Amino acid sequence: MFEDKIQFEENSIGALIAKGGKILTDAGIENSKAEARILMAEYRNEDIASLYAHLSDRLDDFTIMRYMKAIRKRTTHYPFQYILGYTYFMDLKFICREKVLIPRFDTENLVMHALELSPAKGIKVLDMCTGSGCIGIAYNLWREKEGYSDDVTLSDISENAISLATENAAALEAGVKIVQSDLFEAFRNADGTPAVKFDMILSNPPYIRTKDINNLIKDIRDYEPRLALDGSPDGLSFYRRIISEAPEFLNEDGKLIFEIGSEEYMDVQDLMLDAGFRDIKRLKDMSGLDRVVSGVLY
Ligand code: GLN
């Protein structure tokens, strides 16, 4: 990266990117240089390419202050996406905020599998434990691009998730329904019978084993919501609950698609088979780890 090689004048954009990158490297941040560049572009309100045409320009004091404040905050391992305020998921820009899980690149596998399994007609879809709304909203918008108009509902128990998912749906102009619910609770009538049925249920529930949470990187462990991560001592409690209730809420040929932890495939497969799901499929992520499981209810 040539900000390091060229001597830029003090307080020039080039010098400040190099300085910010070095501070982040020293703090143990992996993508330090890319992050410094993206933050600079953000506070300059320009894209990276045009930033590179201005590396020798002197930065104004106000922007220096905002940029350096962001760099210092990031040295605590406070998540980059919370500082920036957004991230991209399936090529769509999602607002990110504290108390709601940041959309992960790996979760795109789940959406792509859902798109593959979808029929050539509009269907009813539920994204359960939606968090930022990224799965359901991205699914909805990509299906629209393919010419299908689905009826997509997002649900979450968390008030913070519901409000962020609502904001993301509005910002991206996705016509989704959003329901606050503890799993299927709000989807039942007073007598307990299902109030609605779906053709596809998608979910990336909390699945980290409680004892493994302390081994996560500091960025996640200290700053992302436990509610979105902790899957109980064996990591499987949400799969158990969702799989046992899902058949009531699925139409014939209904599909259930999960993101899973890398060691959870066998257990989740068994739970799905016991509940009557067939055609169980497993997909790996780019690192070769099990990441997505789907099944069909005949
Ligand atoms: N993949 C997430 C992680 O960063 C976990 C998300 C979840 O529990 N659903 O560890």
PDB file of C-alpha atoms and ligand atoms in Angstrom:
ATOM      1  CA  MET A   1       0.000   0.000   0.000  1.00  0.00           C
ATOM      2  CA  PHE A   2       1.655   3.123  -1.172  1.00  0.00           C
ATOM      3  CA  GLU A   3       0.546   5.511   1.593  1.00  0.00           C
ATOM      4  CA  ASP A   4       3.413   3.813   3.479  1.00  0.00           C
ATOM      5  CA  LYS A   5       6.004   4.265   0.751  1.00  0.00           C
ATOM      6  CA  ILE A   6       5.456   7.901  -0.137  1.00  0.00           C
ATOM      7  CA  GLN A   7       6.262  10.668   2.353  1.00  0.00           C
ATOM      8  CA  PHE A   8       3.116  12.750   2.491  1.00  0.00           C
ATOM      9  CA  GLU A   9       3.060  16.062   4.286  1.00  0.00           C
ATOM     10  CA  GLU A  10       1.713  16.079   7.781  1.00  0.00           C
ATOM     11  CA  ASN A  11      -2.075  16.195   7.937  1.00  0.00           C
ATOM     12  CA  SER A  12      -2.413  15.281   4.303  1.00  0.00           C
ATOM     13  CA  ILE A  13      -4.944  12.571   3.534  1.00  0.00           C
ATOM     14  CA  GLY A  14      -2.200  10.117   2.577  1.00  0.00           C
ATOM     15  CA  ALA A  15      -0.266  10.721   5.809  1.00  0.00           C
ATOM     16  CA  LEU A  16      -3.382  10.358   7.951  1.00  0.00           C
ATOM     17  CA  ILE A  17      -4.401   7.095   6.303  1.00  0.00           C
ATOM     18  CA  ALA A  18      -0.897   5.732   6.926  1.00  0.00           C
ATOM     19  CA  LYS A  19      -0.953   6.989  10.516  1.00  0.00           C
ATOM     20  CA  GLY A  20      -4.451   5.606  11.225  1.00  0.00           C
ATOM     21  CA  GLY A  21      -3.525   2.281   9.648  1.00  0.00           C
ATOM     22  CA  LYS A  22      -0.406   2.036  11.823  1.00  0.00           C
ATOM     23  CA  ILE A  23      -2.352   2.819  15.004  1.00  0.00           C
ATOM     24  CA  LEU A  24      -4.834   0.066  14.133  1.00  0.00           C
ATOM     25  CA  THR A  25      -2.090  -2.408  13.234  1.00  0.00           C
ATOM     26  CA  ASP A  26      -0.442  -1.735  16.606  1.00  0.00           C
ATOM     27  CA  ALA A  27      -3.784  -2.360  18.296  1.00  0.00           C
ATOM     28  CA  GLY A  28      -3.966  -5.798  16.649  1.00  0.00           C
ATOM     29  CA  ILE A  29      -6.661  -4.975  14.120  1.00  0.00           C
ATOM     30  CA  GLU A  30      -6.430  -7.334  11.149  1.00  0.00           C
ATOM     31  CA  ASN A  31      -7.665  -5.227   8.236  1.00  0.00           C
ATOM     32  CA  SER A  32      -6.104  -2.075   9.644  1.00  0.00           C
ATOM     33  CA  LYS A  33      -5.173  -0.376   6.384  1.00  0.00           C
ATOM     34  CA  ALA A  34      -8.425  -1.083   4.607  1.00  0.00           C
ATOM     35  CA  GLU A  35     -10.341   0.146   7.627  1.00  0.00           C
ATOM     36  CA  ALA A  36      -8.328   3.376   7.821  1.00  0.00           C
ATOM     37  CA  ARG A  37      -8.981   4.001   4.141  1.00  0.00           C
ATOM     38  CA  ILE A  38     -12.702   3.302   4.397  1.00  0.00           C
ATOM     39  CA  LEU A  39     -13.065   5.572   7.435  1.00  0.00           C
ATOM     40  CA  MET A  40     -11.229   8.377   5.640  1.00  0.00           C
ATOM     41  CA  ALA A  41     -13.438   7.986   2.578  1.00  0.00           C
ATOM     42  CA  GLU A  42     -16.506   8.002   4.817  1.00  0.00           C
ATOM     43  CA  TYR A  43     -15.593  11.209   6.658  1.00  0.00           C
ATOM     44  CA  ARG A  44     -14.509  12.843   3.400  1.00  0.00           C
ATOM     45  CA  ASN A  45     -17.763  11.719   1.859  1.00  0.00           C
ATOM     46  CA  GLU A  46     -16.078  10.372  -1.241  1.00  0.00           C
ATOM     47  CA  ASP A  47     -15.325   6.954  -2.677  1.00  0.00           C
ATOM     48  CA  ILE A  48     -11.955   5.243  -2.323  1.00  0.00           C
ATOM     49  CA  ALA A  49     -11.003   5.848  -5.979  1.00  0.00           C
ATOM     50  CA  SER A  50     -11.481   9.582  -5.735  1.00  0.00           C
ATOM     51  CA  LEU A  51      -9.732   9.589  -2.349  1.00  0.00           C
ATOM     52  CA  TYR A  52      -6.673   8.243  -4.120  1.00  0.00           C
ATOM     53  CA  ALA A  53      -6.631  11.259  -6.423  1.00  0.00           C
ATOM     54  CA  HIS A  54      -6.365  13.532  -3.366  1.00  0.00           C
ATOM     55  CA  LEU A  55      -3.794  11.856  -1.146  1.00  0.00           C
ATOM     56  CA  SER A  56      -1.582  14.957  -0.999  1.00  0.00           C
ATOM     57  CA  ASP A  57      -4.444  17.294  -0.074  1.00  0.00           C
ATOM     58  CA  ARG A  58      -4.425  18.657   3.419  1.00  0.00           C
ATOM     59  CA  LEU A  59      -7.367  17.514   5.504  1.00  0.00           C
ATOM     60  CA  ASP A  60      -9.396  20.105   7.414  1.00  0.00           C
ATOM     61  CA  ASP A  61      -9.235  20.056  11.219  1.00  0.00           C
ATOM     62  CA  PHE A  62     -12.826  18.978  11.735  1.00  0.00           C
ATOM     63  CA  THR A  63     -12.451  15.917   9.494  1.00  0.00           C
ATOM     64  CA  ILE A  64      -9.092  15.068  11.108  1.00  0.00           C
ATOM     65  CA  MET A  65     -10.792  15.157  14.496  1.00  0.00           C
ATOM     66  CA  ARG A  66     -13.668  12.901  13.421  1.00  0.00           C
ATOM     67  CA  TYR A  67     -11.362  10.478  11.642  1.00  0.00           C
ATOM     68  CA  MET A  68      -8.869  10.207  14.505  1.00  0.00           C
ATOM     69  CA  LYS A  69     -11.694   9.784  17.003  1.00  0.00           C
ATOM     70  CA  ALA A  70     -13.003   6.835  14.957  1.00  0.00           C
ATOM     71  CA  ILE A  71      -9.499   5.332  14.727  1.00  0.00           C
ATOM     72  CA  ARG A  72      -9.044   5.621  18.495  1.00  0.00           C
ATOM     73  CA  LYS A  73     -12.414   4.026  19.131  1.00  0.00           C
ATOM     74  CA  ARG A  74     -11.511   1.137  16.841  1.00  0.00           C
ATOM     75  CA  THR A  75      -8.299   0.451  18.851  1.00  0.00           C
ATOM     76  CA  THR A  76     -10.600  -0.848  21.631  1.00  0.00           C
ATOM     77  CA  HIS A  77     -11.845  -3.472  19.111  1.00  0.00           C
ATOM     78  CA  TYR A  78     -15.247  -1.823  19.070  1.00  0.00           C
ATOM     79  CA  PRO A  79     -16.676  -3.268  15.819  1.00  0.00           C
ATOM     80  CA  PHE A  80     -15.782  -1.424  12.643  1.00  0.00           C
ATOM     81  CA  GLN A  81     -19.326  -1.662  11.272  1.00  0.00           C
ATOM     82  CA  TYR A  82     -20.762  -0.013  14.397  1.00  0.00           C
ATOM     83  CA  ILE A  83     -18.320   2.882  13.941  1.00  0.00           C
ATOM     84  CA  LEU A  84     -19.031   3.208  10.230  1.00  0.00           C
ATOM     85  CA  GLY A  85     -22.750   2.697  10.802  1.00  0.00           C
ATOM     86  CA  TYR A  86     -23.351   0.260   7.958  1.00  0.00           C
ATOM     87  CA  THR A  87     -22.139  -2.801   6.089  1.00  0.00           C
ATOM     88  CA  TYR A  88     -22.911  -4.512   2.800  1.00  0.00           C
ATOM     89  CA  PHE A  89     -24.775  -7.822   2.628  1.00  0.00           C
ATOM     90  CA  MET A  90     -25.762  -9.366  -0.727  1.00  0.00           C
ATOM     91  CA  ASP A  91     -24.712  -6.071  -2.320  1.00  0.00           C
ATOM     92  CA  LEU A  92     -27.211  -4.125  -0.241  1.00  0.00           C
ATOM     93  CA  LYS A  93     -26.348  -1.497   2.345  1.00  0.00           C
ATOM     94  CA  PHE A  94     -27.580  -2.352   5.852  1.00  0.00           C
ATOM     95  CA  ILE A  95     -27.494   0.054   8.779  1.00  0.00           C
ATOM     96  CA  CYS A  96     -25.569  -1.419  11.741  1.00  0.00           C
ATOM     97  CA  ARG A  97     -26.092  -0.429  15.320  1.00  0.00           C
ATOM     98  CA  GLU A  98     -25.104  -1.620  18.801  1.00  0.00           C
ATOM     99  CA  LYS A  99     -27.276  -4.307  20.401  1.00  0.00           C
ATOM    100  CA  VAL A 100     -28.021  -5.894  17.015  1.00  0.00           C
ATOM    101  CA  LEU A 101     -25.772  -8.499  15.347  1.00  0.00           C
ATOM    102  CA  ILE A 102     -23.771  -7.212  12.362  1.00  0.00           C
ATOM    103  CA  PRO A 103     -24.629  -9.012   9.078  1.00  0.00           C
ATOM    104  CA  ARG A 104     -21.917 -11.582   8.252  1.00  0.00           C
ATOM    105  CA  PHE A 105     -20.582 -12.385   4.818  1.00  0.00           C
ATOM    106  CA  ASP A 106     -20.988 -16.120   5.586  1.00  0.00           C
ATOM    107  CA  THR A 107     -24.717 -15.650   6.042  1.00  0.00           C
ATOM    108  CA  GLU A 108     -25.025 -14.829   2.335  1.00  0.00           C
ATOM    109  CA  ASN A 109     -24.790 -18.629   1.840  1.00  0.00           C
ATOM    110  CA  LEU A 110     -28.152 -19.019   3.555  1.00  0.00           C
ATOM    111  CA  VAL A 111     -29.835 -16.427   1.353  1.00  0.00           C
ATOM    112  CA  MET A 112     -28.341 -17.880  -1.821  1.00  0.00           C
ATOM    113  CA  HIS A 113     -29.512 -21.374  -0.878  1.00  0.00           C
ATOM    114  CA  ALA A 114     -33.007 -20.011  -0.163  1.00  0.00           C
ATOM    115  CA  LEU A 115     -33.047 -18.336  -3.590  1.00  0.00           C
ATOM    116  CA  GLU A 116     -32.037 -21.642  -5.209  1.00  0.00           C
ATOM    117  CA  LEU A 117     -34.746 -23.617  -3.424  1.00  0.00           C
ATOM    118  CA  SER A 118     -37.500 -21.110  -4.199  1.00  0.00           C
ATOM    119  CA  PRO A 119     -40.125 -21.977  -6.810  1.00  0.00           C
ATOM    120  CA  ALA A 120     -40.878 -19.845  -9.875  1.00  0.00           C
ATOM    121  CA  LYS A 121     -43.827 -18.130  -8.186  1.00  0.00           C
ATOM    122  CA  GLY A 122     -44.425 -15.819  -5.212  1.00  0.00           C
ATOM    123  CA  ILE A 123     -44.366 -17.569  -1.804  1.00  0.00           C
ATOM    124  CA  LYS A 124     -44.779 -16.795   1.900  1.00  0.00           C
ATOM    125  CA  VAL A 125     -41.485 -16.579   3.752  1.00  0.00           C
ATOM    126  CA  LEU A 126     -40.555 -16.060   7.399  1.00  0.00           C
ATOM    127  CA  ASP A 127     -37.113 -14.878   8.548  1.00  0.00           C
ATOM    128  CA  MET A 128     -37.073 -15.820  12.219  1.00  0.00           C
ATOM    129  CA  CYS A 129     -34.470 -14.178  14.526  1.00  0.00           C
ATOM    130  CA  THR A 130     -33.942 -11.549  11.845  1.00  0.00           C
ATOM    131  CA  GLY A 131     -31.704  -9.116  13.776  1.00  0.00           C
ATOM    132  CA  SER A 132     -30.815  -6.331  11.339  1.00  0.00           C
ATOM    133  CA  GLY A 133     -33.299  -7.801   8.855  1.00  0.00           C
ATOM    134  CA  CYS A 134     -30.543  -8.700   6.394  1.00  0.00           C
ATOM    135  CA  ILE A 135     -31.680 -12.240   5.495  1.00  0.00           C
ATOM    136  CA  GLY A 136     -35.355 -11.536   4.849  1.00  0.00           C
ATOM    137  CA  ILE A 137     -34.787  -8.165   3.200  1.00  0.00           C
ATOM    138  CA  ALA A 138     -32.005  -9.415   0.914  1.00  0.00           C
ATOM    139  CA  TYR A 139     -34.092 -12.467  -0.014  1.00  0.00           C
ATOM    140  CA  ASN A 140     -37.091 -10.264  -0.798  1.00  0.00           C
ATOM    141  CA  LEU A 141     -35.131  -7.803  -2.939  1.00  0.00           C
ATOM    142  CA  TRP A 142     -33.193 -10.451  -4.856  1.00  0.00           C
ATOM    143  CA  ARG A 143     -36.363 -12.360  -5.607  1.00  0.00           C
ATOM    144  CA  GLU A 144     -37.901  -9.117  -6.880  1.00  0.00           C
ATOM    145  CA  LYS A 145     -34.956  -8.781  -9.261  1.00  0.00           C
ATOM    146  CA  GLU A 146     -35.792 -12.288 -10.503  1.00  0.00           C
ATOM    147  CA  GLY A 147     -39.373 -11.110 -11.064  1.00  0.00           C
ATOM    148  CA  TYR A 148     -41.094 -12.766  -8.059  1.00  0.00           C
ATOM    149  CA  SER A 149     -43.140 -10.944  -5.507  1.00  0.00           C
ATOM    150  CA  ASP A 150     -43.067 -12.843  -2.192  1.00  0.00           C
ATOM    151  CA  ASP A 151     -44.857 -12.183   1.064  1.00  0.00           C
ATOM    152  CA  VAL A 152     -41.922 -11.880   3.494  1.00  0.00           C
ATOM    153  CA  THR A 153     -42.200 -11.541   7.276  1.00  0.00           C
ATOM    154  CA  LEU A 154     -39.290 -10.745   9.623  1.00  0.00           C
ATOM    155  CA  SER A 155     -39.479 -11.591  13.324  1.00  0.00           C
ATOM    156  CA  ASP A 156     -37.298 -11.173  16.373  1.00  0.00           C
ATOM    157  CA  ILE A 157     -37.730 -11.128  20.144  1.00  0.00           C
ATOM    158  CA  SER A 158     -35.479  -8.070  20.515  1.00  0.00           C
ATOM    159  CA  GLU A 159     -36.918  -4.570  20.496  1.00  0.00           C
ATOM    160  CA  ASN A 160     -33.593  -3.239  19.170  1.00  0.00           C
ATOM    161  CA  ALA A 161     -33.622  -5.736  16.311  1.00  0.00           C
ATOM    162  CA  ILE A 162     -37.214  -4.901  15.405  1.00  0.00           C
ATOM    163  CA  SER A 163     -36.489  -1.202  15.228  1.00  0.00           C
ATOM    164  CA  LEU A 164     -33.298  -1.648  13.181  1.00  0.00           C
ATOM    165  CA  ALA A 165     -34.940  -4.149  10.814  1.00  0.00           C
ATOM    166  CA  THR A 166     -37.758  -1.629  10.346  1.00  0.00           C
ATOM    167  CA  GLU A 167     -35.244   1.090   9.481  1.00  0.00           C
ATOM    168  CA  ASN A 168     -33.367  -1.180   7.082  1.00  0.00           C
ATOM    169  CA  ALA A 169     -36.566  -2.245   5.332  1.00  0.00           C
ATOM    170  CA  ALA A 170     -37.545   1.409   4.895  1.00  0.00           C
ATOM    171  CA  ALA A 171     -34.083   2.496   3.693  1.00  0.00           C
ATOM    172  CA  LEU A 172     -33.997  -0.332   1.149  1.00  0.00           C
ATOM    173  CA  GLU A 173     -37.672   0.044   0.223  1.00  0.00           C
ATOM    174  CA  ALA A 174     -38.451  -3.584   0.966  1.00  0.00           C
ATOM    175  CA  GLY A 175     -42.144  -4.286   1.445  1.00  0.00           C
ATOM    176  CA  VAL A 176     -41.716  -6.780   4.302  1.00  0.00           C
ATOM    177  CA  LYS A 177     -43.858  -7.326   7.407  1.00  0.00           C
ATOM    178  CA  ILE A 178     -42.096  -7.056  10.747  1.00  0.00           C
ATOM    179  CA  VAL A 179     -43.367  -8.782  13.883  1.00  0.00           C
ATOM    180  CA  GLN A 180     -41.906  -8.825  17.378  1.00  0.00           C
ATOM    181  CA  SER A 181     -42.180 -12.372  18.647  1.00  0.00           C
ATOM    182  CA  ASP A 182     -40.521 -14.968  20.861  1.00  0.00           C
ATOM    183  CA  LEU A 183     -40.035 -17.532  18.077  1.00  0.00           C
ATOM    184  CA  PHE A 184     -43.556 -18.652  16.966  1.00  0.00           C
ATOM    185  CA  GLU A 185     -45.487 -17.129  19.873  1.00  0.00           C
ATOM    186  CA  ALA A 186     -46.980 -14.154  18.023  1.00  0.00           C
ATOM    187  CA  PHE A 187     -47.907 -16.406  15.085  1.00  0.00           C
ATOM    188  CA  ARG A 188     -50.393 -18.436  17.139  1.00  0.00           C
ATOM    189  CA  ASN A 189     -54.065 -17.761  17.763  1.00  0.00           C
ATOM    190  CA  ALA A 190     -55.322 -17.460  21.349  1.00  0.00           C
ATOM    191  CA  ASP A 191     -56.167 -21.207  21.337  1.00  0.00           C
ATOM    192  CA  GLY A 192     -52.601 -22.063  20.276  1.00  0.00           C
ATOM    193  CA  THR A 193     -53.347 -22.999  16.669  1.00  0.00           C
ATOM    194  CA  PRO A 194     -51.143 -21.450  13.968  1.00  0.00           C
ATOM    195  CA  ALA A 195     -52.494 -18.096  12.750  1.00  0.00           C
ATOM    196  CA  VAL A 196     -50.449 -18.197   9.544  1.00  0.00           C
ATOM    197  CA  LYS A 197     -48.483 -20.684   7.442  1.00  0.00           C
ATOM    198  CA  PHE A 198     -45.364 -20.230   5.354  1.00  0.00           C
ATOM    199  CA  ASP A 199     -43.740 -21.915   2.376  1.00  0.00           C
ATOM    200  CA  MET A 200     -40.252 -21.260   3.671  1.00  0.00           C
ATOM    201  CA  ILE A 201     -38.765 -20.469   7.078  1.00  0.00           C
ATOM    202  CA  LEU A 202     -35.248 -19.030   7.178  1.00  0.00           C
ATOM    203  CA  SER A 203     -33.301 -18.580  10.386  1.00  0.00           C
ATOM    204  CA  ASN A 204     -29.866 -17.703  11.677  1.00  0.00           C
ATOM    205  CA  PRO A 205     -30.591 -18.222  15.371  1.00  0.00           C
ATOM    206  CA  PRO A 206     -28.076 -17.814  18.211  1.00  0.00           C
ATOM    207  CA  TYR A 207     -25.934 -20.963  18.062  1.00  0.00           C
ATOM    208  CA  ILE A 208     -22.675 -20.434  19.922  1.00  0.00           C
ATOM    209  CA  ARG A 209     -22.224 -22.775  22.901  1.00  0.00           C
ATOM    210  CA  THR A 210     -22.321 -20.698  26.075  1.00  0.00           C
ATOM    211  CA  LYS A 211     -18.840 -21.780  27.124  1.00  0.00           C
ATOM    212  CA  ASP A 212     -17.400 -20.866  23.704  1.00  0.00           C
ATOM    213  CA  ILE A 213     -18.547 -17.267  23.887  1.00  0.00           C
ATOM    214  CA  ASN A 214     -15.478 -16.311  25.912  1.00  0.00           C
ATOM    215  CA  ASN A 215     -13.246 -17.624  23.118  1.00  0.00           C
ATOM    216  CA  LEU A 216     -14.755 -15.396  20.449  1.00  0.00           C
ATOM    217  CA  ILE A 217     -12.668 -12.454  19.276  1.00  0.00           C
ATOM    218  CA  LYS A 218     -12.957  -9.383  21.485  1.00  0.00           C
ATOM    219  CA  ASP A 219     -14.848  -7.440  18.794  1.00  0.00           C
ATOM    220  CA  ILE A 220     -17.731  -9.907  18.997  1.00  0.00           C
ATOM    221  CA  ARG A 221     -17.447 -11.024  22.633  1.00  0.00           C
ATOM    222  CA  ASP A 222     -17.343  -7.580  24.194  1.00  0.00           C
ATOM    223  CA  TYR A 223     -19.570  -5.613  21.856  1.00  0.00           C
ATOM    224  CA  GLU A 224     -22.123  -7.721  19.993  1.00  0.00           C
ATOM    225  CA  PRO A 225     -25.327  -8.820  21.717  1.00  0.00           C
ATOM    226  CA  ARG A 226     -25.166 -12.106  23.663  1.00  0.00           C
ATOM    227  CA  LEU A 227     -28.860 -12.513  22.937  1.00  0.00           C
ATOM    228  CA  ALA A 228     -27.964 -13.003  19.267  1.00  0.00           C
ATOM    229  CA  LEU A 229     -25.061 -15.394  19.937  1.00  0.00           C
ATOM    230  CA  ASP A 230     -25.739 -17.618  22.946  1.00  0.00           C
ATOM    231  CA  GLY A 231     -27.323 -20.870  21.821  1.00  0.00           C
ATOM    232  CA  SER A 232     -27.382 -22.422  25.341  1.00  0.00           C
ATOM    233  CA  PRO A 233     -24.791 -24.896  26.753  1.00  0.00           C
ATOM    234  CA  ASP A 234     -24.900 -27.173  23.682  1.00  0.00           C
ATOM    235  CA  GLY A 235     -25.617 -24.399  21.146  1.00  0.00           C
ATOM    236  CA  LEU A 236     -28.728 -26.193  19.921  1.00  0.00           C
ATOM    237  CA  SER A 237     -31.599 -24.850  21.956  1.00  0.00           C
ATOM    238  CA  PHE A 238     -33.030 -22.612  19.232  1.00  0.00           C
ATOM    239  CA  TYR A 239     -32.782 -25.358  16.610  1.00  0.00           C
ATOM    240  CA  ARG A 240     -34.686 -27.685  18.970  1.00  0.00           C
ATOM    241  CA  ARG A 241     -37.452 -25.159  19.561  1.00  0.00           C
ATOM    242  CA  ILE A 242     -37.767 -23.978  15.958  1.00  0.00           C
ATOM    243  CA  ILE A 243     -37.632 -27.491  14.448  1.00  0.00           C
ATOM    244  CA  SER A 244     -40.244 -28.855  16.848  1.00  0.00           C
ATOM    245  CA  GLU A 245     -42.726 -26.058  16.080  1.00  0.00           C
ATOM    246  CA  ALA A 246     -41.939 -25.343  12.414  1.00  0.00           C
ATOM    247  CA  PRO A 247     -44.023 -28.235  10.952  1.00  0.00           C
ATOM    248  CA  GLU A 248     -47.213 -26.601  12.282  1.00  0.00           C
ATOM    249  CA  PHE A 249     -46.324 -23.385  10.454  1.00  0.00           C
ATOM    250  CA  LEU A 250     -45.258 -24.843   7.116  1.00  0.00           C
ATOM    251  CA  ASN A 251     -47.412 -25.582   4.098  1.00  0.00           C
ATOM    252  CA  GLU A 252     -47.018 -28.846   2.198  1.00  0.00           C
ATOM    253  CA  ASP A 253     -43.535 -28.947   0.620  1.00  0.00           C
ATOM    254  CA  GLY A 254     -42.527 -26.226   3.073  1.00  0.00           C
ATOM    255  CA  LYS A 255     -38.823 -25.666   3.535  1.00  0.00           C
ATOM    256  CA  LEU A 256     -36.789 -24.900   6.634  1.00  0.00           C
ATOM    257  CA  ILE A 257     -33.329 -23.391   6.141  1.00  0.00           C
ATOM    258  CA  PHE A 258     -30.837 -22.653   8.916  1.00  0.00           C
ATOM    259  CA  GLU A 259     -27.430 -21.191   9.325  1.00  0.00           C
ATOM    260  CA  ILE A 260     -25.508 -23.472  11.711  1.00  0.00           C
ATOM    261  CA  GLY A 261     -22.252 -23.531  13.635  1.00  0.00           C
ATOM    262  CA  SER A 262     -19.481 -25.553  11.996  1.00  0.00           C
ATOM    263  CA  GLU A 263     -19.908 -28.568  14.324  1.00  0.00           C
ATOM    264  CA  GLU A 264     -23.671 -28.639  14.484  1.00  0.00           C
ATOM    265  CA  TYR A 265     -24.668 -30.335  11.240  1.00  0.00           C
ATOM    266  CA  MET A 266     -25.160 -33.882  12.572  1.00  0.00           C
ATOM    267  CA  ASP A 267     -27.293 -32.765  15.508  1.00  0.00           C
ATOM    268  CA  VAL A 268     -29.424 -30.392  13.453  1.00  0.00           C
ATOM    269  CA  GLN A 269     -29.876 -33.034  10.739  1.00  0.00           C
ATOM    270  CA  ASP A 270     -31.084 -35.565  13.331  1.00  0.00           C
ATOM    271  CA  LEU A 271     -33.504 -33.060  14.842  1.00  0.00           C
ATOM    272  CA  MET A 272     -34.898 -32.287  11.379  1.00  0.00           C
ATOM    273  CA  LEU A 273     -35.262 -35.962  10.417  1.00  0.00           C
ATOM    274  CA  ASP A 274     -37.050 -36.708  13.705  1.00  0.00           C
ATOM    275  CA  ALA A 275     -39.470 -33.854  13.027  1.00  0.00           C
ATOM    276  CA  GLY A 276     -40.323 -35.272   9.576  1.00  0.00           C
ATOM    277  CA  PHE A 277     -38.087 -33.169   7.313  1.00  0.00           C
ATOM    278  CA  ARG A 278     -36.602 -34.886   4.255  1.00  0.00           C
ATOM    279  CA  ASP A 279     -34.124 -34.005   1.472  1.00  0.00           C
ATOM    280  CA  ILE A 280     -31.737 -32.640   4.090  1.00  0.00           C
ATOM    281  CA  LYS A 281     -29.007 -30.639   2.382  1.00  0.00           C
ATOM    282  CA  ARG A 282     -25.781 -29.271   3.813  1.00  0.00           C
ATOM    283  CA  LEU A 283     -23.771 -26.402   2.380  1.00  0.00           C
ATOM    284  CA  LYS A 284     -20.249 -25.378   3.257  1.00  0.00           C
ATOM    285  CA  ASP A 285     -18.906 -21.834   3.404  1.00  0.00           C
ATOM    286  CA  MET A 286     -15.790 -20.537   1.670  1.00  0.00           C
ATOM    287  CA  SER A 287     -13.593 -21.891   4.470  1.00  0.00           C
ATOM    288  CA  GLY A 288     -15.007 -25.376   3.866  1.00  0.00           C
ATOM    289  CA  LEU A 289     -17.012 -25.363   7.116  1.00  0.00           C
ATOM    290  CA  ASP A 290     -20.614 -26.546   7.394  1.00  0.00           C
ATOM    291  CA  ARG A 291     -22.727 -23.397   7.333  1.00  0.00           C
ATOM    292  CA  VAL A 292     -26.248 -24.030   6.038  1.00  0.00           C
ATOM    293  CA  VAL A 293     -28.773 -26.875   6.444  1.00  0.00           C
ATOM    294  CA  SER A 294     -32.114 -27.192   4.719  1.00  0.00           C
ATOM    295  CA  GLY A 295     -34.949 -29.683   4.723  1.00  0.00           C
ATOM    296  CA  VAL A 296     -38.367 -30.152   3.123  1.00  0.00           C
ATOM    297  CA  LEU A 297     -41.563 -31.150   4.910  1.00  0.00           C
ATOM    298  CA  TYR A 298     -43.657 -33.422   2.693  1.00  0.00           C
TER     299      TYR A 298
HETATM  300  N1  GLN B   1     -21.590 -16.443  13.004  1.00  0.00           N
HETATM  301  C1  GLN B   1     -21.750 -15.695  14.207  1.00  0.00           C
HETATM  302  C2  GLN B   1     -20.386 -15.453  14.816  1.00  0.00           C
HETATM  303  O1  GLN B   1     -19.792 -14.493  14.495  1.00  0.00           O
HETATM  304  C3  GLN B   1     -22.713 -16.347  15.163  1.00  0.00           C
HETATM  305  C4  GLN B   1     -24.077 -15.981  14.786  1.00  0.00           C
HETATM  306  C5  GLN B   1     -25.106 -16.755  15.516  1.00  0.00           C
HETATM  307  O2  GLN B   1     -24.962 -17.225  16.650  1.00  0.00           O
HETATM  308  N2  GLN B   1     -26.158 -16.917  14.843  1.00  0.00           N
HETATM  309  O3  GLN B   1     -19.845 -16.179  15.612  1.00  0.00           O
END
